Amino acid sequence: MLFITMIAFAVVPLFLGVATVFTFRKTRLARGFFIFMLFISVWQLDVAILYGYEWWTPEQIDRLFRFFRFGFIMLGPASLYIAHIVYHDLEGPKTVKRRFGRLVEHLVSIRFILIYYAFSFIVYLLGWSSKGIEKLYYVEHPQNAKYLYPIYGEFQFLIAVVLVIFLCSLILCLVISRSVINRHMRFFFLVFCVVSFLAGIVGVFNLAEDKGLYPSGIAVMIFSITIFAVYNRMNANTIQDMNTELLGQKEFLRKMIDMNPNYIYAKDSQGNFSLANLAMARLYGKSPDELIGCNERELSAISGSSSFGIWDRDRRLLEGMEETVGLEEKFVDAQGHLKWVRVSKMPIHTSGGKQLLCIATDITDYKRYQEQIINLAYHDSLTGLPNRLLYNNRLAEAITTSEPGRLAVMFLDLDRFKLINDTFNHTTGDLLLKLVAERLQKCLRPSDTVSRRGGDEFNIILKDATREDAIQIANAILNVFDKPYWLDGLELYVSTSIGISIYPEDGDDVETLIRNADTAMYRAKEKGKNHYQFYTPDMNETNMRRVLLEKEMHKALEKGGFESCMVVYQPQVNVATGLLTGVEALLRWDHRELGIISPSEFIPIAEESGLIVPLGKWALRMACLQNVAWRKAGYLPVRVSVNLSPRQFRDERLMGMIEEVLEETGMDPACLELEITENMAVQGADYFVRKLAELRSLGVQLSIDDFGTGYSSLSYLNKLPVHKLKIDRSFIRDLNTSVENAEIITSIISMAHKLNLKVIAEGVETEEQLNWLAGNGCDEIQGFLISRPLQAAQLERKGMLRR
């Protein structure tokens, strides 16, 4: 009966060790604990075998005893292995104390433990020899207990060595346990050391035959159950602490992701939210808890927004379980705002199945900024119209898709726009360009494109448009330009000239179509502006001549003068007396290779290129020098009229230039008359009047040339500080056939005389015109009836100058 009890005592530690391994999922500490309990069971079995004299023969008991004797021997390495696990794998210290730290580290190393196991195994093997254990003999205990007891041989001192090393191992474990961080682990390890030490002491009593062997069984039971209970308590408390810590960490992580401005969320395989931080939930107008379990497609349907197929891509990611991917997505939130995000998505496996973990950053502002950059790159910053780059791209695309004869290109340039900029300021000019852009857009179809090429130039693409369609749209544009523009109470009129080219007859590429439309636009300007013109091949010849003339004028300017130009003079006479009152200085260009070039051809080129400023100064200087020469030659003083071009009139250096010429030539300012065309006042009467007053302060005479053809009215004539009005030749030409022209001339003469202004009529070619003008009070005349423009010497020979 005692034998069965002792066997039961031996099985209990083994059972508890196995239960520990399976309960705690075979962790290293559980395996170490199992090994230790296994050796405890084997140690108890060698004691139990000694009570089996009723079951086996003495020889069988001897062999079994020798076989199971290694249990006690292996307890030392097993305890040291547990110390190694605590020291290296768990929350134990890496060093106990600086003085003993390296020693402890070596003692709990795997290498030392293996050496320890090897030594213990050698001691075990020696137990099979007669020098280890000689024999077993019967002992009868006073309490009627009978058992066999071993007689040890001459190597019995090894038992003491093993016992001492085992106790030293426990002392080492006790030292390590003092520095274990985890309080539950520290308590377990401390109890393990103490109970193991007590078990070792009990083992010592087994060495005395008169003490009996059964107390060791009781000690083993108490030891095993105690260690198992403490171990379980340690794990339970540790798990509880871990759960508490996990809950705290979960709450911490929850708050951390809620504080994160990025969108952090996860979806399950059905597209339902399984995780969402506060930023993500707010997009849908919910709290994070309310968003969990909701489906993105359902949320989009409820809010009436769109997810732009996001879930379809997410499902493919989950099905393929690809690695982390980064992409950009857009969706409409619950408030109806378009959102752009840059999101990283990572498919993962969890206990709940496949999940898609996502972290997204709001890049809506970046996208808007990017769109602005792209818009600036392809659109004009002032008008918002496509710029030259975008226009060229669209035209290239239109060329590839259009049928022959169904694509037109327009080139528009505003007439007299420079005058507006120079008269007022660039702010006024910019506002006008914006209004022009708006009017152009209203004249076009949705398929057409209008762009600002630069300055006051605009380009238009008319897709699927025939020549007749282009004419209709061009007329619509000209009609809207007939209406005035109102800018801060200022009424402005501006017209435009339009050139048109047709694909492919006028060009089959972008550059050619635009260039030829530009050429046609210049021809429209030459024909009086405010008109449209289709391109024809002969226009290129005109352009080549314009380029050549401009180059020749530049060459002449570089040489310091205009030797090939000359100044001629057309007489002006008093109607009543027929005497010479003045001459108008006119430019003529007799090129050595190109021949005589009409002023109507080279003056507009000089005006557009800016060469009119140095050319006008040269002409003024020549006229003044000639006037002084006539005076020195003994002729009576005669008035010389010199025309000022619009560019000269706007030039800030005009006053200084006139003063310089008068001083240099010594001419009397009263003999100089400056002619200014009336249309210079169209962009601002106040500026026009102020500039005229500045010129009059120099002492020169002022006359308004081409009066009646501009946009001004007689109502502000009294404000002009001028001396004379020159009636345009167009009124004189039709004087005898047009009652309307006659009435206009009569009104001009009457109004001028009331304001003490003289009136001169130019272009008088017949006696009938002269007689009508004389009868209606015109003061002076000028024209072929009197004389053609003459050189100075010719004028002298004709005898019209008086001494």
Short mmCIF file of C-alpha atoms in Angstrom, two decimals, residues 422-646:
data_model
loop_
_atom_site.label_atom_id
_atom_site.label_comp_id
_atom_site.label_asym_id
_atom_site.label_seq_id
_atom_site.Cartn_x
_atom_site.Cartn_y
_atom_site.Cartn_z
CA ASP A 422 -0.21 105.44 -72.20
CA THR A 423 -3.02 107.92 -71.70
CA PHE A 424 -4.36 106.46 -68.49
CA ASN A 425 -2.48 103.63 -66.80
CA HIS A 426 -1.97 99.92 -67.09
CA THR A 427 -4.68 99.22 -64.52
CA THR A 428 -7.26 100.74 -66.85
CA GLY A 429 -5.80 98.75 -69.72
CA ASP A 430 -5.99 95.52 -67.71
CA LEU A 431 -9.64 96.14 -66.81
CA LEU A 432 -10.41 96.74 -70.47
CA LEU A 433 -8.72 93.47 -71.47
CA LYS A 434 -10.90 91.59 -68.96
CA LEU A 435 -14.06 93.10 -70.42
CA VAL A 436 -12.87 92.31 -73.93
CA ALA A 437 -12.27 88.69 -72.92
CA GLU A 438 -15.82 88.44 -71.54
CA ARG A 439 -17.34 89.84 -74.73
CA LEU A 440 -15.32 87.50 -76.92
CA GLN A 441 -16.45 84.46 -74.95
CA LYS A 442 -20.10 85.46 -75.39
CA CYS A 443 -19.66 85.55 -79.16
CA LEU A 444 -18.32 82.00 -79.40
CA ARG A 445 -19.78 78.51 -79.30
CA PRO A 446 -18.98 76.02 -76.51
CA SER A 447 -16.66 74.09 -78.82
CA ASP A 448 -14.58 77.17 -79.67
CA THR A 449 -11.50 78.39 -77.81
CA VAL A 450 -10.42 81.97 -77.23
CA SER A 451 -7.02 82.72 -75.71
CA ARG A 452 -4.99 85.76 -74.87
CA ARG A 453 -1.74 85.52 -76.76
CA GLY A 454 -0.14 88.48 -75.03
CA GLY A 455 -0.60 92.23 -74.76
CA ASP A 456 -3.79 93.12 -76.62
CA GLU A 457 -3.68 90.11 -78.95
CA PHE A 458 -6.23 87.30 -78.84
CA ASN A 459 -6.45 84.00 -80.72
CA ILE A 460 -9.60 82.00 -81.46
CA ILE A 461 -10.10 78.41 -82.63
CA LEU A 462 -13.35 77.78 -84.47
CA LYS A 463 -13.86 74.02 -84.57
CA ASP A 464 -16.18 72.49 -87.14
CA ALA A 465 -16.57 75.92 -88.75
CA THR A 466 -16.73 76.77 -92.44
CA ARG A 467 -15.68 80.07 -94.01
CA GLU A 468 -19.30 81.27 -93.72
CA ASP A 469 -19.32 80.38 -90.00
CA ALA A 470 -16.10 82.34 -89.52
CA ILE A 471 -17.63 85.39 -91.25
CA GLN A 472 -20.72 85.21 -89.04
CA ILE A 473 -18.65 85.01 -85.83
CA ALA A 474 -16.28 87.77 -86.99
CA ASN A 475 -19.23 90.09 -87.62
CA ALA A 476 -20.66 89.22 -84.20
CA ILE A 477 -17.34 90.18 -82.60
CA LEU A 478 -17.14 93.47 -84.51
CA ASN A 479 -20.71 94.30 -83.49
CA VAL A 480 -20.06 93.85 -79.75
CA PHE A 481 -16.99 96.08 -80.08
CA ASP A 482 -19.20 98.89 -81.36
CA LYS A 483 -20.61 99.30 -77.87
CA PRO A 484 -18.65 101.47 -75.40
CA TYR A 485 -16.76 100.08 -72.41
CA TRP A 486 -17.45 101.67 -69.04
CA LEU A 487 -14.50 101.68 -66.62
CA ASP A 488 -14.96 103.54 -63.34
CA GLY A 489 -17.32 106.01 -64.97
CA LEU A 490 -15.07 106.40 -67.99
CA GLU A 491 -16.61 105.72 -71.41
CA LEU A 492 -14.09 104.14 -73.80
CA TYR A 493 -14.40 102.95 -77.38
CA VAL A 494 -12.08 100.35 -78.77
CA SER A 495 -12.27 98.42 -82.01
CA THR A 496 -10.47 95.31 -83.19
CA SER A 497 -8.91 94.02 -86.38
CA ILE A 498 -9.35 90.34 -87.19
CA GLY A 499 -7.29 88.04 -89.39
CA ILE A 500 -8.63 84.62 -90.37
CA SER A 501 -6.90 81.53 -91.76
CA ILE A 502 -8.59 78.27 -92.82
CA TYR A 503 -7.23 74.72 -92.40
CA PRO A 504 -5.67 73.25 -94.49
CA GLU A 505 -5.61 75.69 -97.42
CA ASP A 506 -3.87 78.39 -95.34
CA GLY A 507 -1.66 75.97 -93.38
CA ASP A 508 -1.64 72.45 -92.03
CA ASP A 509 0.26 73.05 -88.80
CA VAL A 510 -0.13 75.27 -85.74
CA GLU A 511 2.62 77.74 -86.51
CA THR A 512 1.57 78.35 -90.12
CA LEU A 513 -2.12 78.83 -89.34
CA ILE A 514 -1.38 81.35 -86.57
CA ARG A 515 1.24 83.20 -88.63
CA ASN A 516 -1.05 83.54 -91.63
CA ALA A 517 -3.97 84.68 -89.45
CA ASP A 518 -1.61 87.28 -87.97
CA THR A 519 -0.69 88.40 -91.49
CA ALA A 520 -4.37 88.76 -92.40
CA MET A 521 -4.97 90.77 -89.22
CA TYR A 522 -2.29 93.30 -90.23
CA ARG A 523 -3.92 93.62 -93.65
CA ALA A 524 -7.22 94.39 -91.88
CA LYS A 525 -5.45 97.16 -89.95
CA GLU A 526 -4.00 98.56 -93.15
CA LYS A 527 -7.50 98.74 -94.63
CA GLY A 528 -8.76 101.00 -91.88
CA LYS A 529 -8.99 98.78 -88.80
CA ASN A 530 -12.26 97.55 -87.24
CA HIS A 531 -12.52 94.93 -89.96
CA TYR A 532 -11.83 91.27 -90.66
CA GLN A 533 -9.69 89.86 -93.43
CA PHE A 534 -9.13 86.34 -94.70
CA TYR A 535 -5.58 85.31 -95.46
CA THR A 536 -4.40 85.25 -99.07
CA PRO A 537 -0.92 84.20 -100.27
CA ASP A 538 -0.10 87.67 -101.63
CA MET A 539 -0.23 89.06 -98.08
CA ASN A 540 3.15 87.54 -97.34
CA GLU A 541 4.68 89.77 -99.98
CA THR A 542 3.27 92.79 -98.17
CA ASN A 543 4.68 91.54 -94.89
CA MET A 544 8.09 90.99 -96.41
CA ARG A 545 8.04 94.56 -97.67
CA ARG A 546 7.04 95.84 -94.22
CA VAL A 547 9.92 93.93 -92.66
CA LEU A 548 12.30 95.28 -95.29
CA LEU A 549 11.17 98.89 -94.80
CA GLU A 550 11.51 98.62 -91.03
CA LYS A 551 15.01 97.20 -91.42
CA GLU A 552 16.00 100.03 -93.76
CA MET A 553 14.70 102.62 -91.29
CA HIS A 554 16.74 100.96 -88.53
CA LYS A 555 19.84 101.13 -90.71
CA ALA A 556 19.25 104.79 -91.40
CA LEU A 557 18.79 105.47 -87.70
CA GLU A 558 22.02 103.63 -86.82
CA LYS A 559 23.93 105.90 -89.20
CA GLY A 560 22.68 108.94 -87.30
CA GLY A 561 20.16 110.32 -89.80
CA PHE A 562 17.69 109.67 -92.62
CA GLU A 563 19.74 110.73 -95.62
CA SER A 564 17.36 109.05 -98.06
CA CYS A 565 14.40 110.95 -96.55
CA MET A 566 13.55 114.53 -97.35
CA VAL A 567 11.15 117.18 -96.13
CA VAL A 568 8.80 118.84 -98.62
CA TYR A 569 6.53 121.79 -97.96
CA GLN A 570 2.92 122.36 -99.07
CA PRO A 571 1.84 126.02 -99.07
CA GLN A 572 -1.07 127.31 -97.00
CA VAL A 573 -2.67 130.59 -98.19
CA ASN A 574 -5.15 133.10 -96.87
CA VAL A 575 -8.50 132.76 -98.63
CA ALA A 576 -9.19 136.48 -98.65
CA THR A 577 -5.77 137.76 -99.79
CA GLY A 578 -4.31 134.74 -101.53
CA LEU A 579 -1.01 135.34 -99.75
CA LEU A 580 1.17 132.59 -98.22
CA THR A 581 0.59 132.23 -94.49
CA GLY A 582 2.48 129.03 -93.81
CA VAL A 583 3.72 125.71 -95.08
CA GLU A 584 3.13 122.13 -93.87
CA ALA A 585 6.29 120.04 -93.60
CA LEU A 586 5.78 116.58 -95.04
CA LEU A 587 8.11 113.58 -95.15
CA ARG A 588 9.10 111.82 -98.37
CA TRP A 589 11.32 108.76 -98.69
CA ASP A 590 13.27 108.24 -101.91
CA HIS A 591 15.17 104.99 -101.28
CA ARG A 592 18.17 104.39 -103.51
CA GLU A 593 17.06 100.82 -104.27
CA LEU A 594 13.33 100.71 -103.49
CA GLY A 595 12.49 104.04 -105.11
CA ILE A 596 9.92 106.50 -103.79
CA ILE A 597 8.02 105.13 -100.80
CA SER A 598 4.65 106.64 -99.94
CA PRO A 599 4.23 108.14 -96.45
CA SER A 600 1.01 106.12 -96.11
CA GLU A 601 3.23 103.01 -96.30
CA PHE A 602 6.25 103.82 -94.15
CA ILE A 603 4.68 106.17 -91.54
CA PRO A 604 2.42 103.40 -90.03
CA ILE A 605 5.45 101.09 -89.90
CA ALA A 606 7.47 103.74 -88.12
CA GLU A 607 4.56 104.36 -85.72
CA GLU A 608 4.18 100.68 -84.79
CA SER A 609 7.92 100.04 -84.45
CA GLY A 610 8.56 103.21 -82.42
CA LEU A 611 10.90 104.62 -85.06
CA ILE A 612 8.49 107.50 -85.52
CA VAL A 613 10.00 109.18 -82.44
CA PRO A 614 13.55 109.62 -83.82
CA LEU A 615 12.15 110.13 -87.33
CA GLY A 616 9.76 112.82 -86.10
CA LYS A 617 12.58 114.58 -84.26
CA TRP A 618 14.66 114.56 -87.42
CA ALA A 619 11.77 115.98 -89.47
CA LEU A 620 11.11 118.71 -86.86
CA ARG A 621 14.78 119.67 -86.83
CA MET A 622 14.93 119.84 -90.65
CA ALA A 623 11.79 122.01 -90.80
CA CYS A 624 13.10 124.38 -88.14
CA LEU A 625 16.48 124.69 -89.81
CA GLN A 626 14.76 125.47 -93.12
CA ASN A 627 12.56 128.12 -91.51
CA VAL A 628 15.62 129.79 -89.95
CA ALA A 629 17.43 129.59 -93.31
CA TRP A 630 14.53 131.38 -95.06
CA ARG A 631 14.55 134.07 -92.43
CA LYS A 632 18.31 134.55 -92.82
CA ALA A 633 17.83 134.70 -96.60
CA GLY A 634 15.60 137.74 -96.15
CA TYR A 635 12.21 136.17 -96.54
CA LEU A 636 9.37 137.30 -94.37
CA PRO A 637 8.63 135.04 -91.40
CA VAL A 638 6.54 132.08 -92.42
CA ARG A 639 4.79 129.56 -90.21
CA VAL A 640 5.92 125.92 -90.51
CA SER A 641 3.45 123.18 -89.54
CA VAL A 642 4.84 119.85 -88.35
CA ASN A 643 2.68 116.80 -87.61
CA LEU A 644 2.98 114.99 -84.28
CA SER A 645 2.17 111.28 -84.39
CA PRO A 646 0.17 109.59 -81.59
#
